[in-house]
């Protein structure tokens, strides 16, 4: 039986290895496959030579693995773990094969394997720990904000990013690296809301003595900040059909009406954008809709939105689920500025990405920025619709009260992977940060991070307001992270980069060769981008699936960053659309001058297919009845109706086993010196305890570095709090070293940004454990507060 198993493995490796060798890949698999096939036959025949032939194959495998990847334990695992198990089985058979000395040979062999196993486990442990590259900068005592309005209020969390600066920084010191080990759960609030497409992503606000938040279906609530007891709730009754890819509500916004009396209705209000395209204002004191805001406390943002199946078709009203607001709006000089998510991959002539501003008191439309209709500045034109399929903004914006600017992270035009039908204005503003004047709704400046984007590299991170040190003194600036991993530092008033940006040549050709930009921008300040992939970076559970990934790597087109999509041939996108920094953004310690970035290293395997192929697979847009029972894919994959092609996306480049084709770590966390952009320390982020083949948890405590969604918060005491990874842990990390100094297991996935506040002299850590279907973490509804014991 052992011989049959060994022989079959050998035949598979030999055949696949010959294919790989023909594609220009490693000769190891065909050679080793041949040896295993011979060894298997000899075992079947009961020949002792089979043991020695397999031993030769094992030694060859070990030498080849060490030559190819050195002592990197996670790289060695798929190369050696399977052969190790087979060698153990072969040694168990040694006494029956070898009449003389078989037991002694087996004993020596098992001793050698035990040493090998201990060394491999020790290597994994050592590799999971980071090395400190440089000491942290000294804390600053002077004023660190150019405008006091941008500073987070002491003990509060008064805006989505902590304060108007969106730095995710708490100027609190009660919880320290020394006492954080004593942190305990103080209270838990269960929202009672777990949608089918779960993924709350909530970061609540804390204003005064109250915590304000929302459920994935936009139910609003206020809690007592000291004990988590509900004070009020409000259900806007969002229909399930309006849920896009994920039922997410990342947060709400707070506005205090100027000159209002405390007893006035809605003198302080909570503003929320909903999945069914409403802008809602409720009284922060009672949760009742503000009667003077819009109609019955809501403005209808469906006005002007629609879609078409083809460019010359008659437009139709927006289809539920194809447009939604998932991020909190920004309020600048009394104007609520919001965009909306437009469901990726559906139609080229999708709902508009129009950005609109509303009066924070009355809910009246103050401006509309329609990229393709610049003369349309408020209500839609006579046609009744804003421009179709223009770049949209689904991420959280930021704002500068003094400059009167709202900073809008823009996404891509609809039909993300096809550019021929985009206008010149769309190509100018796609995947760019745009500064809008809130008085006029007109762009003051634009900074683009991807030209003619066909990789879904929309800006998902909220930009942060910082004071950037230069030779001429501190400059009010913006820090902008990207999915590509690049971090940019921009002058807040002009959009000019304060550090050199290089336009580098990138691969050309693809399905639209005349559309490709010859160069793309690369930050010289700092990048989270990893080295280009090679064949040896392919991974798997065993040599067989690693070989399959190598074959697919050789078959696909990959020539480095920005390899363009091909028709009927896979292209590798590295990093993928969940790479670098996404909606969790980064945290910044303004006193130490340190950026903390958790990030992803995952690839996408993409392929354009013809319209006929898409129809055969029943790949039709949302709302088309022909799509019932058809293929469903990753976020962003879809029919792209109105273009010649559909797009097939394997997000993460996942094998049928549920294991990724590229080697770990898939996620990391890094501390960066703000002044120089140099790395202070870097480490894998996320253990393998909840990950494993076929969705079966491995319970391995080693820091493999998992995909992660959600960001961190930093404190004045030098702690980083972060959940985000797929291991369902929330951690405290010592900012000085990158070492984890405390953790707790959450009841569901922690794909959300934590926040910190103070109430009655006690410091609290708050995290939403809602899980996330895209990240394959368990669902939940628990908002959990931690504090030190009394």
Short mmCIF file of C-alpha atoms in Angstrom, two decimals, residues 134-454:
data_model
loop_
_atom_site.label_atom_id
_atom_site.label_comp_id
_atom_site.label_asym_id
_atom_site.label_seq_id
_atom_site.Cartn_x
_atom_site.Cartn_y
_atom_site.Cartn_z
CA UNK A 134 16.11 51.40 14.87
CA UNK A 135 15.10 53.13 18.08
CA UNK A 136 11.91 55.21 18.18
CA UNK A 137 12.24 59.00 17.88
CA UNK A 138 11.88 61.00 21.09
CA UNK A 139 8.47 62.33 22.04
CA UNK A 140 7.75 65.98 21.32
CA UNK A 141 6.29 68.24 23.98
CA UNK A 142 5.40 71.20 21.77
CA UNK A 143 2.21 71.84 19.82
CA UNK A 144 1.92 69.17 17.14
CA UNK A 145 -1.14 70.39 15.22
CA UNK A 146 -1.21 73.46 12.99
CA UNK A 147 -4.90 73.94 13.83
CA UNK A 148 -6.31 73.01 17.23
CA UNK A 149 -9.48 71.88 15.43
CA UNK A 150 -7.50 68.97 13.99
CA UNK A 151 -6.34 67.71 17.39
CA UNK A 152 -8.32 64.83 18.92
CA UNK A 153 -10.24 65.97 21.97
CA UNK A 154 -8.66 64.60 25.17
CA UNK A 155 -10.39 61.40 26.18
CA UNK A 156 -12.80 61.59 23.22
CA UNK A 157 -13.08 59.92 19.83
CA UNK A 158 -14.98 62.70 18.11
CA UNK A 159 -14.48 61.66 14.48
CA UNK A 160 -14.07 58.40 12.59
CA UNK A 161 -10.26 58.63 12.58
CA UNK A 162 -10.10 59.76 16.24
CA UNK A 163 -10.22 63.48 15.47
CA UNK A 164 -10.32 65.68 12.39
CA UNK A 165 -6.67 64.79 11.76
CA UNK A 166 -7.66 61.12 11.25
CA UNK A 167 -4.44 59.93 12.91
CA UNK A 168 -6.07 57.20 15.04
CA UNK A 169 -4.10 58.48 18.03
CA UNK A 170 -5.25 58.72 21.66
CA UNK A 171 -3.33 61.11 23.90
CA UNK A 172 -3.90 58.86 26.92
CA UNK A 173 -1.40 57.07 29.16
CA UNK A 174 -3.31 55.08 31.78
CA UNK A 175 -2.80 51.76 29.97
CA UNK A 176 0.93 51.16 29.51
CA UNK A 177 3.21 48.43 28.13
CA UNK A 178 3.86 47.44 31.74
CA UNK A 179 0.25 47.10 32.98
CA UNK A 180 -1.59 46.17 29.79
CA UNK A 181 -1.32 42.48 30.78
CA UNK A 182 -4.01 43.24 33.39
CA UNK A 183 -6.56 44.44 30.81
CA UNK A 184 -10.01 42.84 31.27
CA UNK A 185 -13.38 43.07 29.57
CA UNK A 186 -15.35 45.90 31.13
CA UNK A 187 -18.60 45.59 29.19
CA UNK A 188 -20.10 44.09 26.03
CA UNK A 189 -22.93 45.41 23.91
CA UNK A 190 -24.63 43.06 21.44
CA UNK A 191 -26.30 44.84 18.54
CA UNK A 192 -28.57 41.90 17.68
CA UNK A 193 -27.83 42.42 14.00
CA UNK A 194 -25.86 39.88 11.93
CA UNK A 195 -26.72 40.23 8.22
CA UNK A 196 -26.13 37.40 5.73
CA UNK A 197 -23.33 39.38 4.07
CA UNK A 198 -21.85 40.25 7.44
CA UNK A 199 -18.91 42.60 7.90
CA UNK A 200 -19.70 45.47 10.28
CA UNK A 201 -16.30 47.28 10.10
CA UNK A 202 -17.54 49.72 12.77
CA UNK A 203 -15.42 52.25 14.65
CA UNK A 204 -17.76 54.06 17.07
CA UNK A 205 -17.52 57.67 18.26
CA UNK A 206 -17.27 58.79 21.88
CA UNK A 207 -18.64 62.27 22.60
CA UNK A 208 -19.14 63.46 26.17
CA UNK A 209 -20.35 60.48 28.17
CA UNK A 210 -21.78 58.56 25.23
CA UNK A 211 -20.63 56.09 22.59
CA UNK A 212 -22.35 56.31 19.20
CA UNK A 213 -22.36 53.61 16.55
CA UNK A 214 -24.25 51.77 13.85
CA UNK A 215 -25.04 48.19 12.86
CA UNK A 216 -24.24 46.71 9.47
CA UNK A 217 -27.83 47.48 8.44
CA UNK A 218 -27.48 51.12 9.62
CA UNK A 219 -29.33 50.83 12.91
CA UNK A 220 -28.07 53.70 15.10
CA UNK A 221 -27.43 53.43 18.83
CA UNK A 222 -26.07 55.41 21.78
CA UNK A 223 -24.48 53.76 24.80
CA UNK A 224 -23.37 54.88 28.23
CA UNK A 225 -19.60 55.14 27.84
CA UNK A 226 -19.01 53.86 31.38
CA UNK A 227 -21.03 50.65 31.25
CA UNK A 228 -22.20 50.07 27.66
CA UNK A 229 -25.91 50.24 28.49
CA UNK A 230 -28.09 51.31 25.59
CA UNK A 231 -29.53 54.82 25.91
CA UNK A 232 -31.41 54.90 22.62
CA UNK A 233 -31.59 53.21 19.23
CA UNK A 234 -33.00 54.16 15.86
CA UNK A 235 -33.76 51.78 13.00
CA UNK A 236 -33.90 53.42 9.54
CA UNK A 237 -35.32 50.15 8.18
CA UNK A 238 -32.91 49.54 5.31
CA UNK A 239 -34.28 46.77 3.05
CA UNK A 240 -32.07 43.68 2.66
CA UNK A 241 -32.09 44.09 -1.12
CA UNK A 242 -29.94 47.22 -0.73
CA UNK A 243 -26.99 45.33 0.76
CA UNK A 244 -24.09 45.49 -1.75
CA UNK A 245 -21.15 43.08 -1.43
CA UNK A 246 -21.02 43.59 2.37
CA UNK A 247 -23.43 45.01 4.94
CA UNK A 248 -20.94 47.47 6.39
CA UNK A 249 -21.29 50.68 8.37
CA UNK A 250 -17.79 51.87 9.25
CA UNK A 251 -19.03 54.68 11.42
CA UNK A 252 -21.05 57.84 11.88
CA UNK A 253 -20.27 61.56 12.05
CA UNK A 254 -21.02 64.12 14.77
CA UNK A 255 -22.03 67.74 14.24
CA UNK A 256 -22.76 70.50 16.74
CA UNK A 257 -24.93 73.27 15.31
CA UNK A 258 -23.20 76.66 15.80
CA UNK A 259 -24.92 79.00 18.27
CA UNK A 260 -27.59 76.40 19.10
CA UNK A 261 -28.80 76.15 22.68
CA UNK A 262 -28.26 72.83 24.48
CA UNK A 263 -32.00 72.35 24.89
CA UNK A 264 -32.69 72.82 21.17
CA UNK A 265 -33.75 69.72 19.25
CA UNK A 266 -30.82 68.34 17.29
CA UNK A 267 -28.41 70.96 18.64
CA UNK A 268 -25.97 68.04 18.47
CA UNK A 269 -26.62 65.44 15.85
CA UNK A 270 -25.40 62.12 14.51
CA UNK A 271 -25.08 61.93 10.74
CA UNK A 272 -25.11 58.61 8.89
CA UNK A 273 -25.05 57.51 5.26
CA UNK A 274 -27.05 54.35 4.60
CA UNK A 275 -26.89 51.34 2.31
CA UNK A 276 -30.10 52.46 0.62
CA UNK A 277 -28.61 55.85 -0.25
CA UNK A 278 -30.01 58.16 2.42
CA UNK A 279 -28.26 60.75 4.54
CA UNK A 280 -29.82 60.59 8.00
CA UNK A 281 -29.56 63.06 10.89
CA UNK A 282 -30.78 62.16 14.38
CA UNK A 283 -30.69 64.00 17.67
CA UNK A 284 -27.58 62.90 19.59
CA UNK A 285 -29.56 63.19 22.83
CA UNK A 286 -32.62 61.13 21.89
CA UNK A 287 -31.98 59.34 18.59
CA UNK A 288 -35.06 60.92 17.04
CA UNK A 289 -34.80 62.13 13.40
CA UNK A 290 -34.00 65.83 13.07
CA UNK A 291 -37.21 67.44 11.76
CA UNK A 292 -35.46 70.26 9.91
CA UNK A 293 -33.06 68.00 8.04
CA UNK A 294 -34.20 66.97 4.56
CA UNK A 295 -37.54 65.22 4.70
CA UNK A 296 -38.32 63.80 8.14
CA UNK A 297 -34.64 63.76 9.04
CA UNK A 298 -33.26 62.27 5.82
CA UNK A 299 -31.98 63.44 2.44
CA UNK A 300 -32.54 61.12 -0.52
CA UNK A 301 -29.25 60.45 -2.33
CA UNK A 302 -30.85 58.18 -4.91
CA UNK A 303 -31.85 61.33 -6.76
CA UNK A 304 -29.82 61.53 -9.96
CA UNK A 305 -28.52 57.96 -9.80
CA UNK A 306 -29.33 55.33 -12.40
CA UNK A 307 -27.70 52.96 -14.84
CA UNK A 308 -27.81 51.80 -18.44
CA UNK A 309 -27.11 48.42 -20.00
CA UNK A 310 -25.37 50.06 -22.97
CA UNK A 311 -24.15 53.55 -23.74
CA UNK A 312 -27.13 54.47 -25.95
CA UNK A 313 -29.82 52.73 -23.90
CA UNK A 314 -32.43 54.63 -21.96
CA UNK A 315 -31.41 55.02 -18.31
CA UNK A 316 -33.26 53.33 -15.48
CA UNK A 317 -33.43 54.17 -11.76
CA UNK A 318 -30.68 52.76 -9.58
CA UNK A 319 -30.98 49.05 -8.87
CA UNK A 320 -30.90 48.21 -5.13
CA UNK A 321 -27.51 46.90 -4.07
CA UNK A 322 -25.54 48.63 -6.83
CA UNK A 323 -24.91 51.86 -4.89
CA UNK A 324 -24.46 52.29 -1.14
CA UNK A 325 -22.81 54.46 1.50
CA UNK A 326 -20.58 52.42 3.80
CA UNK A 327 -18.19 55.07 5.20
CA UNK A 328 -18.97 58.06 7.43
CA UNK A 329 -19.08 61.41 5.64
CA UNK A 330 -16.77 64.28 6.53
CA UNK A 331 -18.17 67.62 7.73
CA UNK A 332 -16.19 70.73 6.77
CA UNK A 333 -17.40 74.28 7.45
CA UNK A 334 -20.94 73.04 7.98
CA UNK A 335 -21.06 70.98 4.77
CA UNK A 336 -21.52 67.19 4.86
CA UNK A 337 -19.43 65.73 2.03
CA UNK A 338 -20.07 62.17 0.90
CA UNK A 339 -19.57 59.85 -2.01
CA UNK A 340 -20.92 56.35 -2.43
CA UNK A 341 -19.78 52.87 -3.23
CA UNK A 342 -20.75 51.62 -6.69
CA UNK A 343 -20.77 47.82 -6.87
CA UNK A 344 -17.69 46.70 -8.78
CA UNK A 345 -17.68 44.62 -11.92
CA UNK A 346 -21.34 45.02 -12.91
CA UNK A 347 -21.92 47.64 -15.64
CA UNK A 348 -19.80 50.15 -17.48
CA UNK A 349 -22.75 52.57 -17.36
CA UNK A 350 -23.30 52.08 -13.64
CA UNK A 351 -24.62 54.66 -11.15
CA UNK A 352 -22.60 57.85 -11.03
CA UNK A 353 -19.68 58.39 -8.71
CA UNK A 354 -20.87 61.98 -8.13
CA UNK A 355 -19.59 63.58 -4.91
CA UNK A 356 -22.13 65.74 -3.11
CA UNK A 357 -22.17 68.24 -0.27
CA UNK A 358 -25.19 68.85 1.98
CA UNK A 359 -25.99 71.52 4.54
CA UNK A 360 -25.38 69.95 7.97
CA UNK A 361 -28.37 71.81 9.44
CA UNK A 362 -31.03 71.64 6.72
CA UNK A 363 -29.88 68.70 4.60
CA UNK A 364 -30.14 70.81 1.47
CA UNK A 365 -27.85 70.01 -1.45
CA UNK A 366 -25.03 72.56 -1.46
CA UNK A 367 -22.96 71.17 -4.34
CA UNK A 368 -22.47 68.23 -6.68
CA UNK A 369 -19.19 67.37 -8.38
CA UNK A 370 -19.98 65.40 -11.52
CA UNK A 371 -16.73 64.59 -13.33
CA UNK A 372 -18.19 64.35 -16.84
CA UNK A 373 -20.66 67.22 -16.43
CA UNK A 374 -18.68 70.04 -14.77
CA UNK A 375 -21.50 72.52 -15.41
CA UNK A 376 -23.81 70.47 -13.23
CA UNK A 377 -23.06 71.82 -9.78
CA UNK A 378 -26.16 70.90 -7.73
CA UNK A 379 -29.28 69.07 -8.92
CA UNK A 380 -29.01 66.58 -11.80
CA UNK A 381 -29.48 67.97 -15.32
CA UNK A 382 -32.69 67.85 -17.34
CA UNK A 383 -31.99 64.20 -18.20
CA UNK A 384 -32.52 63.45 -14.53
CA UNK A 385 -29.18 61.70 -14.06
CA UNK A 386 -25.62 62.46 -13.14
CA UNK A 387 -22.92 60.98 -15.41
CA UNK A 388 -22.87 57.21 -15.55
CA UNK A 389 -20.01 55.03 -14.40
CA UNK A 390 -17.65 57.79 -13.26
CA UNK A 391 -15.02 57.13 -10.56
CA UNK A 392 -16.68 56.82 -7.16
CA UNK A 393 -15.47 57.26 -3.59
CA UNK A 394 -16.41 54.60 -1.07
CA UNK A 395 -13.64 55.22 1.48
CA UNK A 396 -13.74 57.63 4.41
CA UNK A 397 -12.83 61.20 3.40
CA UNK A 398 -10.97 63.70 5.57
CA UNK A 399 -11.17 67.48 5.79
CA UNK A 400 -9.31 70.65 6.73
CA UNK A 401 -11.58 73.18 8.43
CA UNK A 402 -9.14 76.06 7.98
CA UNK A 403 -8.57 75.49 4.25
CA UNK A 404 -12.19 74.57 3.60
CA UNK A 405 -11.13 71.42 1.77
CA UNK A 406 -12.55 67.90 1.76
CA UNK A 407 -10.02 65.25 0.76
CA UNK A 408 -11.75 62.57 -1.30
CA UNK A 409 -10.05 59.20 -1.94
CA UNK A 410 -11.31 58.28 -5.40
CA UNK A 411 -11.90 54.84 -6.82
CA UNK A 412 -12.05 53.63 -10.37
CA UNK A 413 -14.54 54.11 -13.17
CA UNK A 414 -17.14 51.37 -13.51
CA UNK A 415 -15.89 48.51 -15.63
CA UNK A 416 -12.71 48.55 -13.56
CA UNK A 417 -10.63 46.40 -15.91
CA UNK A 418 -11.47 48.19 -19.18
CA UNK A 419 -10.41 51.76 -19.99
CA UNK A 420 -11.28 52.40 -23.66
CA UNK A 421 -14.69 53.88 -22.84
CA UNK A 422 -13.42 56.25 -20.14
CA UNK A 423 -13.39 59.98 -20.77
CA UNK A 424 -10.26 62.09 -20.37
CA UNK A 425 -11.71 63.52 -17.13
CA UNK A 426 -12.33 60.04 -15.75
CA UNK A 427 -8.74 59.08 -16.51
CA UNK A 428 -7.57 62.21 -14.72
CA UNK A 429 -9.46 61.55 -11.49
CA UNK A 430 -9.52 57.75 -11.22
CA UNK A 431 -7.57 56.29 -8.26
CA UNK A 432 -6.60 59.78 -7.13
CA UNK A 433 -6.88 61.95 -4.05
CA UNK A 434 -8.98 65.02 -4.86
CA UNK A 435 -9.24 68.15 -2.72
CA UNK A 436 -12.71 69.67 -3.12
CA UNK A 437 -13.51 73.24 -2.09
CA UNK A 438 -16.60 72.84 0.09
CA UNK A 439 -17.87 76.29 -0.89
CA UNK A 440 -17.93 75.57 -4.62
CA UNK A 441 -17.68 71.79 -4.93
CA UNK A 442 -14.84 72.28 -7.43
CA UNK A 443 -11.49 70.47 -7.28
CA UNK A 444 -8.66 72.55 -5.86
CA UNK A 445 -6.06 69.91 -6.74
CA UNK A 446 -5.68 66.24 -7.69
CA UNK A 447 -2.92 63.69 -7.01
CA UNK A 448 -3.16 60.42 -8.93
CA UNK A 449 -1.72 57.15 -7.64
CA UNK A 450 -2.43 54.89 -10.66
CA UNK A 451 -2.73 55.96 -14.29
CA UNK A 452 -5.45 54.36 -16.46
CA UNK A 453 -6.13 51.91 -13.64
CA UNK A 454 -7.16 48.37 -14.68
#
